[in-house]
Short mmCIF file of C-alpha atoms in Angstrom, two decimals:
data_model
loop_
_atom_site.label_atom_id
_atom_site.label_comp_id
_atom_site.label_asym_id
_atom_site.label_seq_id
_atom_site.Cartn_x
_atom_site.Cartn_y
_atom_site.Cartn_z
CA MET A 1 0.00 0.00 0.00
CA ALA A 2 1.43 3.36 -0.99
CA SER A 3 1.54 6.25 1.46
CA GLN A 4 -0.77 9.16 0.80
CA ASP A 5 2.24 11.46 0.42
CA ASP A 6 3.73 9.23 -2.30
CA VAL A 7 0.41 9.12 -4.13
CA SER A 8 -0.11 12.88 -3.90
CA GLN A 9 3.39 13.64 -5.15
CA MET A 10 3.07 11.15 -8.00
CA ALA A 11 -0.35 12.50 -9.03
CA SER A 12 0.98 16.06 -9.08
CA LEU A 13 3.91 15.08 -11.30
CA LEU A 14 1.70 13.09 -13.69
CA LEU A 15 -0.64 16.07 -13.92
CA GLY A 16 2.41 18.11 -14.92
CA LEU A 17 3.07 15.72 -17.80
CA THR A 18 -0.38 16.47 -19.22
CA GLN A 19 0.05 20.26 -19.20
CA PRO A 20 0.57 22.27 -22.43
CA ASN A 21 3.73 23.83 -21.06
CA THR A 22 7.20 22.59 -22.03
CA GLU A 23 8.91 23.73 -18.84
CA THR A 24 6.28 22.09 -16.65
CA ILE A 25 6.66 18.83 -18.55
CA ARG A 26 10.46 18.93 -18.34
CA HIS A 27 10.35 19.58 -14.60
CA ALA A 28 7.93 16.69 -14.08
CA GLU A 29 10.07 14.33 -16.18
CA ALA A 30 13.26 15.27 -14.31
CA THR A 31 11.61 14.78 -10.92
CA LEU A 32 10.00 11.48 -11.93
CA LYS A 33 13.20 9.91 -13.28
CA PRO A 34 14.69 8.87 -9.90
CA ILE A 35 11.26 8.14 -8.38
CA LEU A 36 10.43 5.61 -11.08
CA LYS A 37 13.63 3.67 -10.28
CA ASP A 38 12.27 2.95 -6.80
CA PRO A 39 9.85 -0.01 -6.48
CA ARG A 40 7.64 2.16 -4.28
CA CYS A 41 6.50 3.87 -7.47
CA VAL A 42 4.47 0.76 -8.34
CA PRO A 43 1.88 1.00 -5.52
CA ALA A 44 1.74 4.78 -5.93
CA LEU A 45 0.99 4.53 -9.64
CA PHE A 46 -1.53 1.77 -9.04
CA GLU A 47 -3.41 3.80 -6.43
CA ILE A 48 -3.75 6.59 -8.99
CA ILE A 49 -5.02 4.14 -11.62
CA LYS A 50 -7.65 2.86 -9.20
CA GLY A 51 -8.62 6.38 -8.14
CA ARG A 52 -11.48 6.99 -10.54
CA GLY A 53 -13.18 10.18 -9.40
CA ASN A 54 -10.16 11.26 -7.34
CA HIS A 55 -7.78 11.75 -10.27
CA ALA A 56 -8.37 13.00 -13.81
CA ASP A 57 -8.73 10.25 -16.38
CA SER A 58 -5.82 11.74 -18.32
CA VAL A 59 -3.61 11.40 -15.23
CA ARG A 60 -4.77 7.83 -14.64
CA HIS A 61 -4.00 7.02 -18.28
CA VAL A 62 -0.46 8.38 -17.95
CA ALA A 63 -0.08 6.28 -14.80
CA THR A 64 -0.92 3.12 -16.76
CA ILE A 65 1.68 3.99 -19.39
CA LEU A 66 4.42 4.52 -16.81
CA LEU A 67 3.50 1.43 -14.81
CA ARG A 68 3.56 -0.70 -17.95
CA LYS A 69 7.09 0.51 -18.64
CA ARG A 70 8.35 0.02 -15.09
CA ILE A 71 6.49 -3.00 -13.71
CA ALA A 72 8.81 -5.64 -15.21
CA SER A 73 11.93 -4.27 -13.52
CA HIS A 74 10.25 -3.95 -10.10
CA TYR A 75 7.91 -6.94 -9.97
CA GLY A 76 10.52 -9.40 -8.68
CA LYS A 77 11.27 -7.12 -5.71
CA PHE A 78 7.83 -7.76 -4.21
CA ASP A 79 7.11 -10.86 -2.13
CA LYS A 80 4.69 -13.55 -3.31
CA GLY A 81 1.79 -12.19 -1.31
CA GLN A 82 2.23 -8.69 -2.73
CA GLN A 83 2.45 -10.08 -6.26
CA VAL A 84 -0.77 -12.06 -5.82
CA GLN A 85 -2.55 -8.99 -4.43
CA LEU A 86 -1.35 -6.79 -7.30
CA LYS A 87 -2.52 -9.28 -9.93
CA SER A 88 -5.88 -9.73 -8.24
CA GLU A 89 -6.48 -5.97 -7.99
CA LEU A 90 -5.48 -5.44 -11.62
CA LEU A 91 -8.18 -7.87 -12.72
CA GLN A 92 -10.68 -6.13 -10.44
CA VAL A 93 -9.83 -2.81 -12.09
CA LEU A 94 -10.33 -4.36 -15.54
CA ALA A 95 -13.74 -5.68 -14.50
CA SER A 96 -14.98 -2.26 -13.39
CA GLU A 97 -13.05 0.36 -15.40
CA THR A 98 -15.27 2.32 -17.79
CA GLU A 99 -12.72 4.71 -19.27
CA ARG A 100 -11.41 3.02 -22.41
CA PRO A 101 -7.86 4.52 -22.51
CA VAL A 102 -7.33 3.57 -18.86
CA ARG A 103 -8.73 0.08 -19.45
CA GLY A 104 -6.40 -0.33 -22.41
CA GLY A 105 -3.46 0.77 -20.30
CA VAL A 106 -4.29 -1.79 -17.63
CA VAL A 107 -4.57 -4.48 -20.30
CA GLY A 108 -0.99 -3.61 -21.25
CA ILE A 109 0.17 -3.93 -17.63
CA VAL A 110 -1.52 -7.31 -17.33
CA ALA A 111 0.26 -8.46 -20.51
CA VAL A 112 3.64 -7.49 -19.06
CA LEU A 113 2.94 -9.35 -15.82
CA ALA A 114 1.78 -12.42 -17.74
CA LYS A 115 5.29 -12.63 -19.22
CA GLN A 116 6.82 -12.41 -15.74
CA GLU A 117 4.83 -15.34 -14.39
CA SER A 118 7.01 -18.34 -15.20
CA GLU A 119 4.56 -20.68 -13.44
CA GLY A 120 1.57 -19.22 -15.26
CA TRP A 121 -1.26 -16.97 -14.15
CA GLU A 122 -4.30 -19.19 -13.88
CA GLY A 123 -6.49 -16.39 -12.58
CA LEU A 124 -5.94 -14.37 -15.74
CA TRP A 125 -7.14 -17.13 -18.07
CA GLN A 126 -10.14 -17.79 -15.85
CA PHE A 127 -10.94 -14.07 -16.05
CA VAL A 128 -10.64 -14.17 -19.85
CA ALA A 129 -12.93 -17.19 -20.13
CA ALA A 130 -15.55 -15.57 -17.88
CA ALA A 131 -15.38 -12.26 -19.76
CA ALA A 132 -15.71 -14.02 -23.13
CA GLY A 133 -18.99 -15.55 -21.96
CA ASP A 134 -20.38 -12.38 -20.42
CA THR A 135 -23.66 -10.92 -21.66
CA ASN A 136 -22.03 -7.48 -21.91
CA ALA A 137 -20.33 -6.87 -25.28
CA GLU A 138 -17.65 -4.67 -23.69
CA ALA A 139 -16.66 -7.54 -21.41
CA ARG A 140 -16.45 -9.93 -24.35
CA GLU A 141 -14.35 -7.42 -26.28
CA LEU A 142 -12.07 -7.09 -23.24
CA ALA A 143 -11.46 -10.85 -23.25
CA PHE A 144 -10.08 -10.74 -26.78
CA TRP A 145 -8.19 -7.52 -26.09
CA LEU A 146 -6.37 -9.40 -23.33
CA LEU A 147 -5.71 -12.35 -25.63
CA GLN A 148 -4.27 -10.02 -28.25
CA GLU A 149 -1.93 -8.31 -25.79
CA THR A 150 -0.75 -11.64 -24.35
CA THR A 151 -0.08 -13.28 -27.72
CA GLU A 152 3.56 -14.07 -26.98
CA THR A 153 2.78 -15.62 -23.60
CA ILE A 154 0.00 -17.73 -25.13
CA GLY A 155 2.14 -18.79 -28.07
CA LEU A 156 5.06 -19.88 -25.90
CA HIS A 157 3.37 -21.35 -22.84
CA LEU A 158 -0.23 -22.35 -23.53
CA GLN A 159 0.15 -24.77 -26.44
CA ASP A 160 -1.87 -27.41 -24.58
CA GLN A 161 -4.82 -24.99 -24.54
CA PHE A 162 -4.81 -24.14 -28.26
CA THR A 163 -7.59 -26.51 -29.31
CA ASN A 164 -9.80 -25.43 -26.43
CA MET A 165 -9.16 -21.75 -27.17
CA ARG A 166 -10.01 -22.30 -30.82
CA ASP A 167 -13.29 -24.03 -30.08
CA THR A 168 -14.55 -22.15 -27.02
CA LEU A 169 -13.14 -18.65 -27.52
CA PHE A 170 -12.20 -17.79 -31.09
CA ALA A 171 -14.97 -19.73 -32.85
CA LYS A 172 -17.63 -17.99 -30.76
CA GLY A 173 -15.98 -14.59 -30.96
CA LEU A 174 -15.83 -14.64 -34.75
CA GLN A 175 -19.59 -15.31 -34.84
CA ASP A 176 -20.51 -12.88 -32.08
CA PRO A 177 -23.53 -10.71 -32.96
CA GLU A 178 -21.68 -7.55 -31.90
CA THR A 179 -19.27 -6.06 -34.44
CA VAL A 180 -16.92 -4.75 -31.75
CA VAL A 181 -16.41 -8.29 -30.44
CA GLN A 182 -15.88 -9.72 -33.93
CA LYS A 183 -13.21 -7.10 -34.62
CA ALA A 184 -11.44 -7.79 -31.32
CA THR A 185 -11.51 -11.52 -32.07
CA VAL A 186 -10.02 -10.99 -35.53
CA LYS A 187 -7.17 -8.98 -34.04
CA ALA A 188 -6.47 -11.49 -31.27
CA LEU A 189 -6.67 -14.58 -33.44
CA GLY A 190 -4.84 -12.86 -36.28
CA GLN A 191 -1.94 -11.88 -34.06
CA LEU A 192 -1.67 -15.43 -32.71
CA MET A 193 -1.73 -16.82 -36.25
CA SER A 194 1.05 -14.42 -37.24
CA PHE A 195 3.08 -15.50 -34.20
CA LEU A 196 2.64 -19.19 -35.07
CA ALA A 197 2.87 -18.79 -38.86
CA ASN A 198 5.99 -20.93 -39.24
CA GLU A 199 5.21 -23.35 -36.41
CA PRO A 200 3.38 -26.71 -36.72
CA ASP A 201 0.75 -25.45 -34.25
CA ILE A 202 -0.58 -23.02 -36.87
CA GLN A 203 -2.49 -26.03 -38.24
CA ILE A 204 -4.79 -25.82 -35.23
CA PHE A 205 -5.99 -22.35 -36.22
CA LEU A 206 -5.79 -22.38 -40.03
CA GLY A 207 -9.27 -23.86 -40.21
CA GLN A 208 -10.58 -20.57 -38.85
CA LEU A 209 -8.98 -18.49 -41.60
CA GLN A 210 -12.17 -18.64 -43.63
CA LEU A 211 -14.19 -17.25 -40.73
CA VAL A 212 -11.65 -14.48 -40.24
CA LEU A 213 -11.91 -13.56 -43.92
CA GLN A 214 -15.71 -13.67 -43.78
CA VAL A 215 -15.66 -11.12 -40.97
CA ALA A 216 -13.14 -9.00 -42.89
CA VAL A 217 -15.23 -9.11 -46.08
CA GLY A 218 -18.22 -7.93 -44.08
CA ARG A 219 -16.23 -5.05 -42.64
CA LEU A 220 -14.98 -4.18 -46.13
CA GLN A 221 -18.38 -4.24 -47.80
CA GLN A 222 -20.41 -2.63 -45.04
CA GLU A 223 -18.19 0.07 -43.60
CA ASN A 224 -14.81 0.04 -45.37
CA ASP A 225 -13.31 -0.68 -41.92
CA GLU A 226 -9.69 0.04 -42.81
CA ASP A 227 -8.32 -0.84 -39.38
CA THR A 228 -9.68 -4.39 -39.50
CA ILE A 229 -8.75 -4.80 -43.16
CA ALA A 230 -5.16 -3.70 -42.51
CA THR A 231 -4.93 -6.13 -39.58
CA VAL A 232 -6.11 -9.06 -41.70
CA LEU A 233 -3.76 -8.19 -44.56
CA ASP A 234 -0.82 -8.15 -42.14
CA VAL A 235 -1.82 -11.65 -41.02
CA LEU A 236 -2.09 -12.89 -44.61
CA TYR A 237 1.36 -11.51 -45.37
CA ASP A 238 2.80 -13.36 -42.36
CA LEU A 239 1.08 -16.57 -43.44
CA SER A 240 2.35 -16.32 -47.03
CA TYR A 241 5.56 -18.24 -46.31
CA SER A 242 3.98 -20.68 -43.87
CA PRO A 243 4.59 -24.28 -44.99
CA SER A 244 1.17 -25.18 -43.59
CA VAL A 245 -0.78 -22.97 -46.00
CA GLY A 246 -2.23 -25.15 -48.75
CA PRO A 247 -4.06 -24.50 -52.03
CA GLY A 248 -7.39 -23.83 -50.35
CA GLN A 249 -6.03 -21.20 -47.99
CA LEU A 250 -3.94 -19.63 -50.76
CA LYS A 251 -7.04 -19.26 -52.92
CA ASP A 252 -9.01 -17.66 -50.08
CA MET A 253 -6.13 -15.27 -49.30
CA VAL A 254 -5.75 -14.14 -52.91
CA GLN A 255 -9.49 -13.68 -53.40
CA PHE A 256 -9.72 -11.47 -50.32
CA ALA A 257 -6.68 -9.46 -51.44
CA LEU A 258 -8.34 -8.94 -54.83
CA LEU A 259 -11.48 -7.56 -53.15
CA CYS A 260 -9.28 -5.02 -51.38
CA ILE A 261 -7.36 -4.07 -54.52
CA GLN A 262 -10.59 -3.53 -56.45
CA ASN A 263 -12.16 -1.33 -53.75
CA SER A 264 -11.39 2.28 -54.67
CA ASN A 265 -13.08 3.54 -51.49
CA ILE A 266 -10.29 2.40 -49.17
CA ASP A 267 -6.89 4.04 -48.81
CA ILE A 268 -4.40 3.27 -51.58
CA THR A 269 -1.76 2.14 -49.08
CA ILE A 270 -4.10 -0.60 -47.81
CA ARG A 271 -4.86 -1.67 -51.38
CA ASP A 272 -1.09 -1.75 -51.97
CA SER A 273 -0.71 -4.02 -48.91
CA ALA A 274 -3.25 -6.35 -50.51
CA ALA A 275 -1.23 -6.36 -53.72
CA LEU A 276 1.86 -7.22 -51.64
CA VAL A 277 0.06 -10.29 -50.26
CA ILE A 278 -0.54 -11.56 -53.80
CA ALA A 279 3.03 -10.82 -54.87
CA THR A 280 4.44 -12.53 -51.76
CA LEU A 281 2.30 -15.63 -52.28
CA ALA A 282 3.58 -15.81 -55.86
CA GLU A 283 7.13 -15.69 -54.56
CA ALA A 284 6.57 -18.11 -51.66
CA LYS A 285 4.35 -20.69 -53.39
CA PRO A 286 4.84 -20.27 -57.15
CA LYS A 287 3.76 -23.76 -58.22
CA THR A 288 0.71 -23.91 -55.95
CA PHE A 289 -0.35 -20.45 -57.11
CA GLY A 290 0.35 -21.13 -60.77
CA LYS A 291 -1.71 -24.32 -60.84
CA GLU A 292 -4.82 -22.33 -59.90
CA ASP A 293 -5.58 -21.41 -63.52
CA ALA A 294 -8.82 -19.56 -62.90
CA LEU A 295 -7.29 -17.64 -59.99
CA VAL A 296 -4.30 -16.54 -62.08
CA VAL A 297 -6.64 -15.33 -64.82
CA THR A 298 -8.75 -13.36 -62.30
CA VAL A 299 -5.66 -11.72 -60.80
CA LEU A 300 -4.29 -10.77 -64.21
CA GLU A 301 -7.61 -9.37 -65.39
CA THR A 302 -7.80 -7.24 -62.24
CA LEU A 303 -4.27 -5.90 -62.72
CA PHE A 304 -4.71 -5.10 -66.42
CA THR A 305 -8.04 -3.42 -65.71
CA LEU A 306 -6.41 -1.22 -63.07
CA ILE A 307 -3.71 -0.12 -65.52
CA GLU A 308 -6.31 0.45 -68.24
CA ASN A 309 -8.74 2.48 -66.15
CA SER A 310 -6.21 4.50 -64.18
CA PRO A 311 -5.74 8.07 -65.44
CA GLU A 312 -2.05 7.91 -64.50
CA SER A 313 0.67 7.36 -67.03
CA ALA A 314 1.96 3.79 -67.20
CA ALA A 315 5.44 5.03 -68.14
CA GLY A 316 7.87 4.57 -65.23
CA ALA A 317 5.19 3.25 -62.88
CA LEU A 318 6.99 -0.06 -62.39
CA LEU A 319 10.15 1.76 -61.33
CA GLU A 320 8.12 3.80 -58.86
CA SER A 321 7.20 0.58 -57.06
CA ASN A 322 10.84 -0.54 -56.83
CA PRO A 323 12.31 0.31 -53.37
CA ALA A 324 15.91 0.29 -54.62
CA TRP A 325 15.10 2.76 -57.39
CA LYS A 326 13.26 4.99 -54.94
CA GLU A 327 16.28 5.12 -52.62
CA GLU A 328 18.49 6.29 -55.46
CA GLU A 329 15.97 8.92 -56.51
CA GLU A 330 15.48 10.20 -52.98
CA ASP A 331 19.20 10.94 -52.73
CA GLY A 332 18.80 13.57 -55.39
CA ASP A 333 15.20 14.71 -55.02
CA ASP A 334 13.71 15.64 -51.66
CA ASP A 335 10.28 16.21 -53.19
CA ILE A 336 9.76 12.75 -54.69
CA ASN A 337 6.32 11.29 -53.99
CA ASP A 338 6.66 7.67 -52.87
CA SER A 339 2.93 7.01 -52.40
CA PRO A 340 1.70 4.06 -54.42
CA THR A 341 -0.70 4.58 -57.30
CA GLU A 342 -3.13 2.14 -58.89
CA THR A 343 -0.79 1.82 -61.87
CA SER A 344 2.39 1.28 -59.86
CA MET A 345 0.58 -1.20 -57.60
CA ALA A 346 -0.73 -3.18 -60.56
CA GLN A 347 2.54 -3.14 -62.49
CA GLY A 348 4.61 -4.10 -59.45
CA THR A 349 2.34 -7.09 -58.76
CA LEU A 350 2.33 -8.13 -62.42
CA ASP A 351 6.13 -7.99 -62.44
CA MET A 352 6.31 -10.33 -59.42
CA LEU A 353 3.90 -12.77 -61.00
CA ALA A 354 5.87 -12.81 -64.25
CA CYS A 355 9.16 -13.29 -62.43
CA GLU A 356 8.05 -15.87 -59.85
CA LEU A 357 5.32 -18.08 -61.33
CA PRO A 358 6.42 -20.90 -63.66
CA LYS A 359 6.28 -19.59 -67.22
CA LYS A 360 3.93 -22.36 -68.36
CA TYR A 361 1.32 -20.91 -66.04
CA ILE A 362 1.82 -17.16 -66.43
CA PHE A 363 3.08 -16.40 -69.94
CA GLY A 364 0.04 -17.49 -71.97
CA PRO A 365 -2.57 -15.67 -69.86
CA CYS A 366 -0.40 -12.54 -69.82
CA MET A 367 0.07 -12.53 -73.58
CA THR A 368 -3.63 -13.11 -74.18
CA ARG A 369 -4.45 -9.97 -72.21
CA CYS A 370 -1.66 -7.90 -73.73
CA MET A 371 -2.57 -8.78 -77.32
CA ALA A 372 -6.32 -8.35 -76.78
CA ARG A 373 -5.78 -4.84 -75.51
CA LEU A 374 -3.19 -3.92 -78.14
CA SER A 375 -5.67 -4.85 -80.86
CA ASN A 376 -8.39 -2.60 -79.47
CA THR A 377 -8.30 0.29 -81.92
CA GLN A 378 -11.21 2.03 -80.20
CA SER A 379 -9.51 2.58 -76.83
CA ALA A 380 -6.18 4.29 -76.22
CA SER A 381 -6.30 3.35 -72.52
CA SER A 382 -6.74 -0.29 -73.49
CA ARG A 383 -3.71 -0.13 -75.78
CA LYS A 384 -1.81 1.62 -72.98
CA ALA A 385 -2.48 -1.34 -70.70
CA GLY A 386 -1.42 -3.78 -73.42
CA ILE A 387 1.93 -2.17 -74.13
CA ALA A 388 2.59 -1.53 -70.44
CA GLY A 389 1.87 -5.19 -69.70
CA LEU A 390 4.36 -6.31 -72.34
CA GLY A 391 7.01 -4.06 -70.87
CA VAL A 392 6.38 -5.26 -67.35
CA ILE A 393 6.58 -8.99 -68.11
CA ALA A 394 9.67 -8.56 -70.33
CA GLU A 395 12.07 -9.42 -67.50
CA GLY A 396 10.24 -12.36 -65.96
CA CYS A 397 9.11 -13.86 -69.28
CA SER A 398 12.14 -12.96 -71.40
CA GLU A 399 12.69 -16.47 -72.75
CA PRO A 400 9.16 -17.18 -74.01
CA LEU A 401 8.92 -13.59 -75.28
CA ARG A 402 12.06 -14.08 -77.32
CA GLU A 403 10.44 -17.10 -78.96
CA HIS A 404 7.41 -15.00 -79.96
CA LEU A 405 9.19 -11.88 -81.23
CA THR A 406 8.02 -12.46 -84.78
CA ASP A 407 4.40 -12.62 -83.62
CA LEU A 408 4.82 -9.32 -81.78
#
């Protein structure tokens, strides 16, 4: 238990950190530096966090941030009884806290302590299970928020619980009637899948990838929820090199990425991330990807259509998507715009497909689309896409192109 003097001093300094005055902030930081090295700062900070109504929410939020940073170095200095009490009270705060930033800060503290508990923290997982089954949507969201923040601990120490977590937590969360719970579940499960991407245990959760993508498609079509979409695309990128991902999952991943690429209502950087998923899958699993004839055709048609319909010039767009080229340009031009465009995104992806997929799968469909557009005398944009496509695939398909020079 912290003394009232310690709590008052700490609260005053934290209030100083929230003031719009540089000198006040610097003074508070300088005074706090030695205090935070003393384990007595832990109970003082925690009393402030618990003090809803006695301290401003902004001050309580700052207290959670500082305690999250300091708790690992001080936790071992407390005896077993004090540790048990601290963990118990943290869960009590989570159960009653209504201010979201403070609740999120406490979730972070709990995640740090979960790493410190070498023998496990049974009370935490019981709390998560109870919250996941609560009638209140905020409680259910909190359960998956905790699972997301404790991903590393779960991935390293709770392997024997994976099947149970899949069936009793994640399966229900993905089908929860409340959107906020679905989103939290996608983030928690997605982060765990990313963590396990190259481990055999990923097999336990891959069966839920379809459900994750169903939720993501709903968020894309109903609200253009860019946060959820970006989260899912990060997961798909991490899964791209996983040896456990088979043809079925690859097809689902590419089809979702195509939906994102085709959606002009979401930010171009997110659409570019979707294109990166397709390019990475082509690099990681070229034969599996190439054998999906209909999928390859759909991807190519999407890319050529983007080039054709984009008002941007196709000249130089491929180079704009090349990181090495951009670094050289940035050395001599501080004003260069490195934001992706529809054309650069499409050409960069087409280049990867041409370079990585076996030529027997990619060359014919590419040439069919190039020649069809080049022969369209009624549309300059169509011919633009045809000639740009030929230029883009020239590197990856140089050998078969050389054999067809007379036809061209």
